[in-house]
Short mmCIF file of C-alpha atoms in Angstrom, two decimals:
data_model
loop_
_atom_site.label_atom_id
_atom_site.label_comp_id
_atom_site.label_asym_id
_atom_site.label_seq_id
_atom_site.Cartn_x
_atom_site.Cartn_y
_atom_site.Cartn_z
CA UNK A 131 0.00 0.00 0.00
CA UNK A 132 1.09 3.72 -0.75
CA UNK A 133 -0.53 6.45 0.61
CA UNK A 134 -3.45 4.74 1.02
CA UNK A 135 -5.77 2.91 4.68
CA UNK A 136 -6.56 -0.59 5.91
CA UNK A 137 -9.34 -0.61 7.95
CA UNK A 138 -10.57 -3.77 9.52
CA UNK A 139 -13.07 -4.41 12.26
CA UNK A 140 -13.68 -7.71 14.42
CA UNK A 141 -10.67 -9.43 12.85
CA UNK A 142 -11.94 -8.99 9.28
CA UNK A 143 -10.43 -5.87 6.57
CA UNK A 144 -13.96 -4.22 6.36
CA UNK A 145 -14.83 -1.34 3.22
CA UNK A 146 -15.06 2.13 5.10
CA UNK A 147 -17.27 3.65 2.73
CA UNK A 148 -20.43 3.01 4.65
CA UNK A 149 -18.77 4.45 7.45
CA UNK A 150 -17.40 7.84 6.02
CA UNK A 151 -19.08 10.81 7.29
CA UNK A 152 -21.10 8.79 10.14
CA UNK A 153 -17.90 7.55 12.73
CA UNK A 154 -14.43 8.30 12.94
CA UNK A 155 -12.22 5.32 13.69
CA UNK A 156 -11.59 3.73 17.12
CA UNK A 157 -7.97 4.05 16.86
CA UNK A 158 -5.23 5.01 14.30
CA UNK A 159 -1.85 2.73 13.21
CA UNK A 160 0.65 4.56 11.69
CA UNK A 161 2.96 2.74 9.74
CA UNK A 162 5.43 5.26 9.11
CA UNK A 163 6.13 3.87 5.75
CA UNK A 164 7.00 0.91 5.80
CA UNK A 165 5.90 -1.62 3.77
CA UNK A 166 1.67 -2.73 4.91
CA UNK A 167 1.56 -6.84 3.78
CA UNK A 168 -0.83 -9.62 4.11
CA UNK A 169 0.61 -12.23 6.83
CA UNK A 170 3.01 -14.95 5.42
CA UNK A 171 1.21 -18.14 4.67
CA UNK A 172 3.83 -21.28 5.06
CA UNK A 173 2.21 -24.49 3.24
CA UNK A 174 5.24 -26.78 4.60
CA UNK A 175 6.45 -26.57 8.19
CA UNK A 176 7.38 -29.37 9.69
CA UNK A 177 8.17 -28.16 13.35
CA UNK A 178 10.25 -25.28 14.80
CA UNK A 179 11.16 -24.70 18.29
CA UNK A 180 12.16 -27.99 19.58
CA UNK A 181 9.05 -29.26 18.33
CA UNK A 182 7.83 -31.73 15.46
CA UNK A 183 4.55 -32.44 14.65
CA UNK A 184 5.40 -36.11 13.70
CA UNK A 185 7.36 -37.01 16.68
CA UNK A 186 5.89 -35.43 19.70
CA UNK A 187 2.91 -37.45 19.67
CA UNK A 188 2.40 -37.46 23.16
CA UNK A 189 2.24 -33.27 23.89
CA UNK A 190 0.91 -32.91 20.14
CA UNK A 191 -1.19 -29.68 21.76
CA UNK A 192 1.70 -28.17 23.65
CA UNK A 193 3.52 -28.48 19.73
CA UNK A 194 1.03 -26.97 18.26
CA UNK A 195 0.35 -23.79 20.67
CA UNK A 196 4.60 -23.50 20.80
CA UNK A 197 5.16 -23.57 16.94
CA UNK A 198 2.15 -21.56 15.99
CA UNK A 199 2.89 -18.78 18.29
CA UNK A 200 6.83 -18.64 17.58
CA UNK A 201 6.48 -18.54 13.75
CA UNK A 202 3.23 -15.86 13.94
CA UNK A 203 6.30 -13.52 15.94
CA UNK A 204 8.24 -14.19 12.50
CA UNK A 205 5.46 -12.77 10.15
CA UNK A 206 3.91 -16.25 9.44
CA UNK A 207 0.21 -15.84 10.46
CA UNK A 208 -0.97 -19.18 8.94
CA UNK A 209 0.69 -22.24 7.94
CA UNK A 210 -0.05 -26.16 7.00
CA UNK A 211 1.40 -27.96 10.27
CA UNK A 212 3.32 -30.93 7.94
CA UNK A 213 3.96 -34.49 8.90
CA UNK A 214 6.52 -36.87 7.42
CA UNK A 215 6.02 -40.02 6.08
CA UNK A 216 4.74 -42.25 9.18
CA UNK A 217 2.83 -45.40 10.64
CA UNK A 218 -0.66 -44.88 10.99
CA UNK A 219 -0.94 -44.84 14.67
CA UNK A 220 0.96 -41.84 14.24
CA UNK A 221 -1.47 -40.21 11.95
CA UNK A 222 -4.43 -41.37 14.31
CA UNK A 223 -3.04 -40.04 16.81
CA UNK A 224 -1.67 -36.75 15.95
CA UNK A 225 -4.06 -35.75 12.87
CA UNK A 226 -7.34 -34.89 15.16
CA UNK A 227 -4.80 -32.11 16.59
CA UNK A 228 -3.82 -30.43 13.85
CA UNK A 229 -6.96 -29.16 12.20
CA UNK A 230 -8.21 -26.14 10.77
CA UNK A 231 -7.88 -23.51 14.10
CA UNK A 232 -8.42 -20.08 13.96
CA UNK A 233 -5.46 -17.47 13.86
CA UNK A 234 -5.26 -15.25 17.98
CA UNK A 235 -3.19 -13.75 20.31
CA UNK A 236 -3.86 -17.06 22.20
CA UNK A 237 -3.37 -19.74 19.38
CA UNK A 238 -1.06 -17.79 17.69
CA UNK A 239 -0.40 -18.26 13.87
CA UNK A 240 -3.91 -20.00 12.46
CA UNK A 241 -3.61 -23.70 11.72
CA UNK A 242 -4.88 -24.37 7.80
CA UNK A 243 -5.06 -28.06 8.33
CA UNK A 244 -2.33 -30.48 7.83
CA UNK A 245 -0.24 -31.35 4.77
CA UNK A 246 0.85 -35.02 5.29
CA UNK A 247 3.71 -35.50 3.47
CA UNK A 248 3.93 -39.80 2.73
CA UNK A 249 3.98 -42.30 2.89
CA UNK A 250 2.51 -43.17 -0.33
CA UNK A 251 6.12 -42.01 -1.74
CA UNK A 252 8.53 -43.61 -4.11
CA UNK A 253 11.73 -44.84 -2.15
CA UNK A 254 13.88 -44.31 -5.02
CA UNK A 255 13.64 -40.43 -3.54
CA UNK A 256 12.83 -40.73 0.12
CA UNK A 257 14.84 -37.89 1.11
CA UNK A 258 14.38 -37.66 5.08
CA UNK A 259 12.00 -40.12 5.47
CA UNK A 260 11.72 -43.24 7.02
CA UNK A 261 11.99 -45.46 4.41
CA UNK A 262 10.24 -48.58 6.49
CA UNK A 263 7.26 -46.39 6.65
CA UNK A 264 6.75 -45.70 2.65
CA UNK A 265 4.13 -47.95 1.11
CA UNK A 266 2.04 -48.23 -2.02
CA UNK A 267 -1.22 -48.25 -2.31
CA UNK A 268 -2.62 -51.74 -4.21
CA UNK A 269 -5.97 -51.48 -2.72
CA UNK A 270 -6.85 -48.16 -3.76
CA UNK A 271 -8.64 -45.59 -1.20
CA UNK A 272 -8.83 -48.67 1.18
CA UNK A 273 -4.88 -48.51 1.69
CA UNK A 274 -5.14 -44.39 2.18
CA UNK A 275 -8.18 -45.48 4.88
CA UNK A 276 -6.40 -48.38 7.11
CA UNK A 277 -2.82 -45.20 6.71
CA UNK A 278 -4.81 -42.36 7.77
CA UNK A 279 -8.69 -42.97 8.45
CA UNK A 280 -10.90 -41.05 5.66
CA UNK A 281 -12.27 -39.28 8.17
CA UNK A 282 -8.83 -38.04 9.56
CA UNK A 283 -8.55 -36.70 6.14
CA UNK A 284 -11.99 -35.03 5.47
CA UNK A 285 -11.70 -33.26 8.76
CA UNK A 286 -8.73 -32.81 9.29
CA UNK A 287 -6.32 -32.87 6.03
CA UNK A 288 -5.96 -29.85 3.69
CA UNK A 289 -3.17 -31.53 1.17
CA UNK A 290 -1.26 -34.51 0.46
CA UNK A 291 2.13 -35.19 -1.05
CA UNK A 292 2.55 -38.58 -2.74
CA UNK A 293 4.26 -39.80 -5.80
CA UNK A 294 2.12 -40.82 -8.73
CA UNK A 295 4.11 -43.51 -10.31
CA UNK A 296 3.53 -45.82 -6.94
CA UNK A 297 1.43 -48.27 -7.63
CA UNK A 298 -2.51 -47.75 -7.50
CA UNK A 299 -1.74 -44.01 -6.24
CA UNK A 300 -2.58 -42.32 -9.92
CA UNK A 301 -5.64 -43.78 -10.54
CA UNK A 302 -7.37 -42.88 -6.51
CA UNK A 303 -6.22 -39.04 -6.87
CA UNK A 304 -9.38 -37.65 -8.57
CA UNK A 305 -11.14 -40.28 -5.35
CA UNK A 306 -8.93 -38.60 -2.68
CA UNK A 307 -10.01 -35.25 -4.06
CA UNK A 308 -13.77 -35.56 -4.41
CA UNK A 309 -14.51 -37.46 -1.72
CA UNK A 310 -11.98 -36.51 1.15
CA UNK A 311 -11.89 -32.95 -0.51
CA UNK A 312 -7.90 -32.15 -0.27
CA UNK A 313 -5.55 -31.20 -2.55
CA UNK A 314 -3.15 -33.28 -4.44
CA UNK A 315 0.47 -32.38 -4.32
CA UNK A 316 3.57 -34.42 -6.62
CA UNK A 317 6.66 -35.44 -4.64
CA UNK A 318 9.40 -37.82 -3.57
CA UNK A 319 9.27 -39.00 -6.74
CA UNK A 320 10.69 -40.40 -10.17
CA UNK A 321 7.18 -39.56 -12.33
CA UNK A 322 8.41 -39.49 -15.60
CA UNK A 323 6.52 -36.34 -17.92
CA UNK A 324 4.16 -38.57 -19.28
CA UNK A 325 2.98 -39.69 -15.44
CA UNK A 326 3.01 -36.28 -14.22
CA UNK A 327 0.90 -35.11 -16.71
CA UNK A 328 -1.43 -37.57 -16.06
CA UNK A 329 -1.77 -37.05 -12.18
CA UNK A 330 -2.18 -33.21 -12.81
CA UNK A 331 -4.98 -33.64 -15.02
CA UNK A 332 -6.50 -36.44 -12.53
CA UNK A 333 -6.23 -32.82 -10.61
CA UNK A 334 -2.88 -32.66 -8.59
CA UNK A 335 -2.41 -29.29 -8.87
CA UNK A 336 0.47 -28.69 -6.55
CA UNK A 337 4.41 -29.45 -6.43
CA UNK A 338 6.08 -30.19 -3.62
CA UNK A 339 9.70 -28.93 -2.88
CA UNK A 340 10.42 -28.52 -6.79
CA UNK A 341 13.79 -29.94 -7.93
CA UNK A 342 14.42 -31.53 -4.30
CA UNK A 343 13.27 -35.52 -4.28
CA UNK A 344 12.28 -35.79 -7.57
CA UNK A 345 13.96 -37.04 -10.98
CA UNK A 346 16.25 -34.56 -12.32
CA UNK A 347 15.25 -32.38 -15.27
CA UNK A 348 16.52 -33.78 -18.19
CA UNK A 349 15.51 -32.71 -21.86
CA UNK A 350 14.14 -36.11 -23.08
CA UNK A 351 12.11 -36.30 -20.33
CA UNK A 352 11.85 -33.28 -17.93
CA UNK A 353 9.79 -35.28 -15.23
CA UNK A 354 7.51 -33.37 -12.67
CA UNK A 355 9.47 -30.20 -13.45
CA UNK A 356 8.33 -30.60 -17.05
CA UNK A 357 5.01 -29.52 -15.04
CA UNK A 358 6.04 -25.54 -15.23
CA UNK A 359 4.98 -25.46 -18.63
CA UNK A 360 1.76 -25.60 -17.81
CA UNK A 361 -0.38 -22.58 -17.70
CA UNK A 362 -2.05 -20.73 -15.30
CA UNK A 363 -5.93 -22.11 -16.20
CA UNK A 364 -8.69 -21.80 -13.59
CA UNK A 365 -10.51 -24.52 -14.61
CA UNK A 366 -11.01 -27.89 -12.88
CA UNK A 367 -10.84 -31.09 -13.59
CA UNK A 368 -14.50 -32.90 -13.83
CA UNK A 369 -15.68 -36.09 -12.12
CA UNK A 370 -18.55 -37.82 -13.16
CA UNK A 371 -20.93 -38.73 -9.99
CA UNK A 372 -18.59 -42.01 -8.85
CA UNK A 373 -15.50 -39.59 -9.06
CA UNK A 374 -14.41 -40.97 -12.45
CA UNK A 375 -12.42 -38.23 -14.29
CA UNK A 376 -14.54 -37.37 -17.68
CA UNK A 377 -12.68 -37.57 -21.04
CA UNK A 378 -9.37 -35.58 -20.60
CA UNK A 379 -9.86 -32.03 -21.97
CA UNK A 380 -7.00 -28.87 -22.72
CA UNK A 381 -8.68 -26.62 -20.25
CA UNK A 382 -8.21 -29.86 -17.02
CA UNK A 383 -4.17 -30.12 -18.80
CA UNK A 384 -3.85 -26.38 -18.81
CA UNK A 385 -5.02 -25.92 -15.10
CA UNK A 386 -2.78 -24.14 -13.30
CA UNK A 387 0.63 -25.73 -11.38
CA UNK A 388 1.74 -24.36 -7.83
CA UNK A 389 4.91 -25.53 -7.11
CA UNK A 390 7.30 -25.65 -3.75
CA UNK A 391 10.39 -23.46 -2.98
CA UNK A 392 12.78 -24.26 -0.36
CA UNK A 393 14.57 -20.80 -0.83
CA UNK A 394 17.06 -21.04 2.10
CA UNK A 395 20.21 -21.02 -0.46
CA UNK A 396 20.72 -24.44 -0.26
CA UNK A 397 18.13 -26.72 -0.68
CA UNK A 398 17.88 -24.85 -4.57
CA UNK A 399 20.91 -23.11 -5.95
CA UNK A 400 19.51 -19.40 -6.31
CA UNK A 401 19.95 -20.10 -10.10
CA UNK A 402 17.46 -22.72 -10.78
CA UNK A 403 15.12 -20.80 -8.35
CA UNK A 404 15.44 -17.93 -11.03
CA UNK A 405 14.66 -20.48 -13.88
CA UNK A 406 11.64 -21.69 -12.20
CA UNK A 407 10.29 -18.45 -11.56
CA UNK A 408 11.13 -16.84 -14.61
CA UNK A 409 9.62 -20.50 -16.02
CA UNK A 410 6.16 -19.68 -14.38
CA UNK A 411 6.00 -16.47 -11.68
CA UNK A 412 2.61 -16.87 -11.26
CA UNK A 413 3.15 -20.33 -9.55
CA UNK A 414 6.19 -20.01 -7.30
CA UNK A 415 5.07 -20.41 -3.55
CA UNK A 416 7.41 -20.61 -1.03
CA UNK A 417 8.17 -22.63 1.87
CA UNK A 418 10.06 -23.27 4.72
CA UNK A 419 9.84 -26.62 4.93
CA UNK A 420 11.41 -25.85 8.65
CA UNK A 421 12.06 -29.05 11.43
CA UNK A 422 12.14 -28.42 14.79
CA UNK A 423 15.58 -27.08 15.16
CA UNK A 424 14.74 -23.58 13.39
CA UNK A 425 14.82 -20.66 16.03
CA UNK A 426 17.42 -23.06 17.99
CA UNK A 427 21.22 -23.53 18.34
CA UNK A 428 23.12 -26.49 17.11
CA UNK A 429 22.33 -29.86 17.85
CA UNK A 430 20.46 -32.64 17.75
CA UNK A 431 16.99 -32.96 17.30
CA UNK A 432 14.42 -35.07 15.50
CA UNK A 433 12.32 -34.72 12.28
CA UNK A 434 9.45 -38.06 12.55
CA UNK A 435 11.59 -40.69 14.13
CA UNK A 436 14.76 -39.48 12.13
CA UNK A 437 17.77 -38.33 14.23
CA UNK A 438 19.17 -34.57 12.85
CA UNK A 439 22.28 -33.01 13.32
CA UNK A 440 21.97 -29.52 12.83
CA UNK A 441 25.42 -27.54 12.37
CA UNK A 442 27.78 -25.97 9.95
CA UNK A 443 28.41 -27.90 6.55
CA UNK A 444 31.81 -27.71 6.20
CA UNK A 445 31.92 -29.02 3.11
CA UNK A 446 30.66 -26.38 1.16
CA UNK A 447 31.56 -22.84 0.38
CA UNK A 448 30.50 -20.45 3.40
CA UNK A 449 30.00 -23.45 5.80
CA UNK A 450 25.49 -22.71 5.92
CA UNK A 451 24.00 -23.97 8.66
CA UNK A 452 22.13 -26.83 7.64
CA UNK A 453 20.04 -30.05 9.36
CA UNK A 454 21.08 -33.67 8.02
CA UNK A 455 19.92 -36.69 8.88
CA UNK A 456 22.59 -38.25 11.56
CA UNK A 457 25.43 -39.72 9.80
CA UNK A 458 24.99 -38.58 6.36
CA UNK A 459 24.47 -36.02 3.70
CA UNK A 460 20.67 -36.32 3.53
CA UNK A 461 19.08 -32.51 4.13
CA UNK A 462 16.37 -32.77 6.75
CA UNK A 463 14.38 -29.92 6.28
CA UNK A 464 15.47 -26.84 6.49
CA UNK A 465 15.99 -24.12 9.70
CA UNK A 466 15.06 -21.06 7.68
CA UNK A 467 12.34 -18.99 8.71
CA UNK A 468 9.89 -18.04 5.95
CA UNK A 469 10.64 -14.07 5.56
CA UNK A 470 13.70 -14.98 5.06
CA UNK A 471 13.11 -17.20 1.89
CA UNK A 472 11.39 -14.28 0.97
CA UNK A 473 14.39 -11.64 1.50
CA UNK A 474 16.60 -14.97 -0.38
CA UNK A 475 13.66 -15.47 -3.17
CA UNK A 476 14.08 -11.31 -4.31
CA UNK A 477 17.59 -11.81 -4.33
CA UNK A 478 17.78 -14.76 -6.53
CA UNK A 479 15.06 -13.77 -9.11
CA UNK A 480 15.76 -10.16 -9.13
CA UNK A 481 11.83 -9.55 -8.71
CA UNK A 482 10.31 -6.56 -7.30
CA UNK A 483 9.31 -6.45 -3.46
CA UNK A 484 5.21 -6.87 -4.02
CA UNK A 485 6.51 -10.28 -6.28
CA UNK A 486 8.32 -11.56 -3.95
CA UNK A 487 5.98 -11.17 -0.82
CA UNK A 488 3.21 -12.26 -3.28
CA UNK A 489 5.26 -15.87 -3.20
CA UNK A 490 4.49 -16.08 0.39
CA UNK A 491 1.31 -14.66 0.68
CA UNK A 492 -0.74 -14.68 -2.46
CA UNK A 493 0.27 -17.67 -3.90
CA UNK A 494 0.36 -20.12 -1.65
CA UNK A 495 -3.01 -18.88 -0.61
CA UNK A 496 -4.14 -19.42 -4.16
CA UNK A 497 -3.04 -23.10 -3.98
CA UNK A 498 -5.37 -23.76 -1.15
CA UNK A 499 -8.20 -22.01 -2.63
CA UNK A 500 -8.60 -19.64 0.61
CA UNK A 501 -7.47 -16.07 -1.44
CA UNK A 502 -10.29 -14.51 -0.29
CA UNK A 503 -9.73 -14.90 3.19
CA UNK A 504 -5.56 -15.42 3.19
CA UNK A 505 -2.60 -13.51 1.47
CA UNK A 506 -4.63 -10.48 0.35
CA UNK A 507 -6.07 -6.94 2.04
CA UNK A 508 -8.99 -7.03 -0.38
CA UNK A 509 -12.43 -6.26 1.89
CA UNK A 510 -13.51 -9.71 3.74
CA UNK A 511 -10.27 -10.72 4.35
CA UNK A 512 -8.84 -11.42 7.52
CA UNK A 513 -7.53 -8.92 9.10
CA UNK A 514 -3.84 -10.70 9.12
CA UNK A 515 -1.51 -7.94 8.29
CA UNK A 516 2.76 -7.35 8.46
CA UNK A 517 4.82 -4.23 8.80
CA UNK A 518 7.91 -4.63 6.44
CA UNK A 519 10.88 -2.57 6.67
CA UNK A 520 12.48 -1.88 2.92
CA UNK A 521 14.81 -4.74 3.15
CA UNK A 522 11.66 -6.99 4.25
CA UNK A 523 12.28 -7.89 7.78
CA UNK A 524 9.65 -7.82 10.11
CA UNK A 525 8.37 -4.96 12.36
CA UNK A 526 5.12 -5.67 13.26
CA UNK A 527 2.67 -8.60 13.18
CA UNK A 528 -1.59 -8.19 13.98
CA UNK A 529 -3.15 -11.49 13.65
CA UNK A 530 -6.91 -10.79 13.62
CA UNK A 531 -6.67 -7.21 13.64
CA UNK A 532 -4.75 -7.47 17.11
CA UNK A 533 -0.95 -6.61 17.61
CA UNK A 534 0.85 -9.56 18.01
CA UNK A 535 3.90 -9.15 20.58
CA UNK A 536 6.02 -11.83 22.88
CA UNK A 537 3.92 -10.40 25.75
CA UNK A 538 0.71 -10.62 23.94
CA UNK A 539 0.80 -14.01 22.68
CA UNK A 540 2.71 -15.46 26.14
CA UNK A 541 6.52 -16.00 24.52
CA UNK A 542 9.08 -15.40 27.28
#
């Protein structure tokens, strides 16, 4: 905004017009010019804190209260607690928890619903998951059932990452999506083009961590990144009333692609981020994909059952901080915070300022289908709004219209 007045009421960004001439408003922010932002929306956050969403099963709520009100301090006033790939007394026990709850001063940052990330992944590109806990699904929706419960999922679940070219996955995605209603997202996978078509037009419109777990492009067969080309359609794909996809059509192949960025500098080199983006702006969302050791000091920690050594890697130029699985090479998420991919993310592309906070607000919001409500100041919205110096660090965070502070939302 420039030279120009947000006015919300009740937690919502409300249209003064009715108002002029009749009241005056209860109180005034200045923002002394600095930048005036929707809140950060973070698709893929696996823990931060000390916590993870997949591993402390057992104080699941104290997790979710500790990571929720941490990252909404950071800018990050909604986000998709993520769990990896695990058994499904995990997911029946932690999934009820980690629901759609609304953005406060008390909850902290709002809860969107989960993205479970596996286990219905290929093992060819497990990354930092468990590979005893990847399975395929031969059964159809009855395998996704006895993993997760369909009811975890309808209630609970907002997306899913799996990879398409497991067997009996491809053909239950247009199932998963009319009948659990979540999104579909590609990952952890060796799809070739052909494949990945396919599962986006059976209407798995998302990408998850672009270029990391996946095949590598290659100009014969470009794989899930091949996805980019695709445009940036609104139209969906259509079921007929068992949740059989109709004859494929251009506009379903043409829908649009969201896809992943871990822009912490080393999960992507900043050049491919640039090719991605310049590849398809409109798409680019980015994530933290953050474990439980961002906001901490070296150490060890956990990510699912997974030990993590977080510390320098001394093997590469600069020596980044980085978390790997114990005893090997393997990134485990990442510690970055989510305004800072988006400080990294202008740096790399060379984009303006309202681009690159679109990536982490917009977007993302976009890809969950809640841009009415997240990532914009349009009238309606919630009233979830960030103060941004020029260089895009934070200076002030109201979640709900109310000023979010480490006194106000009860961080010592």
């Amino acid at each position: 905004l420039e030279h120009d007045d947000v006015w919300f009421q009740d937690g919502r960004i409300i249209n003064p017009t009715s108002l002029y001439g009749l009241r005056n408003p209860d109180s005034r922010i200045d923002a002394r010019g600095l930048i005036v932002a929707p809140g950060l929306v973070d698709v893929q956050l696996n823990g931060a804190f000390g916590y993870d969403f997949s591993y402390n099963k057992s104080d699941i709520v104290a997790c979710l209260n500790a990571v929720s009100r941490g990252v909404l301090l950071q800018g990050c006033t909604s986000f998709c607690p993520t769990t990896v790939s695990s058994k499904p007394e995990t997911y029946h026990s932690v999934l009820p928890h980690l629901g759609r709850r609304p953005g406060s001063l008390i909850n902290g940052a709002e809860s969107l619903g989960a993205h479970v990330e596996g286990p219905f992944m290929n093992p060819k590109k497990k990354g930092a998951h468990e590979v005893s806990c990847l399975r395929a699904a031969p059964n159809g929706l009855a395998d996704f059932d006895e993993c997760y419960g369909l009811e975890n999922l309808r209630n609970y679940v907002t997306y899913m990452t799996v990879a398409p070219e497991v067997d009996g996955v491809l053909d239950v995605i247009p199932r998963l999506i009319s009948e659990c209603q979540i999104g579909i997202s590609q990952g952890h996978s060796v799809a070739t083009n052909e494949i990945a078509r396919r599962a986006h037009i059976s209407g798995a419109r998302m990408i998850t961590h672009l270029f990391n777990a996946m095949t590598d492009f290659h100009h014969r067969d470009p794989g899930i990144v091949g996805l980019l080309s695709a445009s940036s359609g609104s139209e969906c794909l259509k079921l007929d009333a068992n949740g059989v996809p109709l004859p494929e059509r251009a506009s379903a192949e043409s829908a649009a692609i969201f896809y992943g960025l871990i822009c912490d500098g080393i999960h992507v080199h900043p050049n491919a981020v640039k090719i991605a983006y310049n590849s398809h702006p409109a798409g680019a969302v980015l994530v933290s994909d953050a474990m439980g050791a961002m906001g901490l000091p070296d150490g060890h920690y956990k990510l699912g059952n997974m030990p993590v050594v977080v510390g320098p890697m001394t093997d590469v130029e600069g020596c980044p901080r980085a978390a790997l699985i114990q005893g090997t090479g393997t990134l485990a998420g990442s510690i970055v915070t989510l305004i800072e991919c988006v400080r990294n993310f202008r740096a790399f592309t060379q984009c303006s300022i309202v681009e690159a906070v679109e990536a982490a607000t917009l977007h993302p919001a976009q890809m969950l289908g809640i841009e009415r409500k997240k990532g914009t100041l349009d009238f309606g919205a919630d009233a979830d709004i960030i103060f941004l110096s020029d260089d895009l660090y934070v200076q002030k965070v109201f979640v709900r219209g109310e000023l979010a502070t480490p006194d106000t939302v009860g961080i010592e």
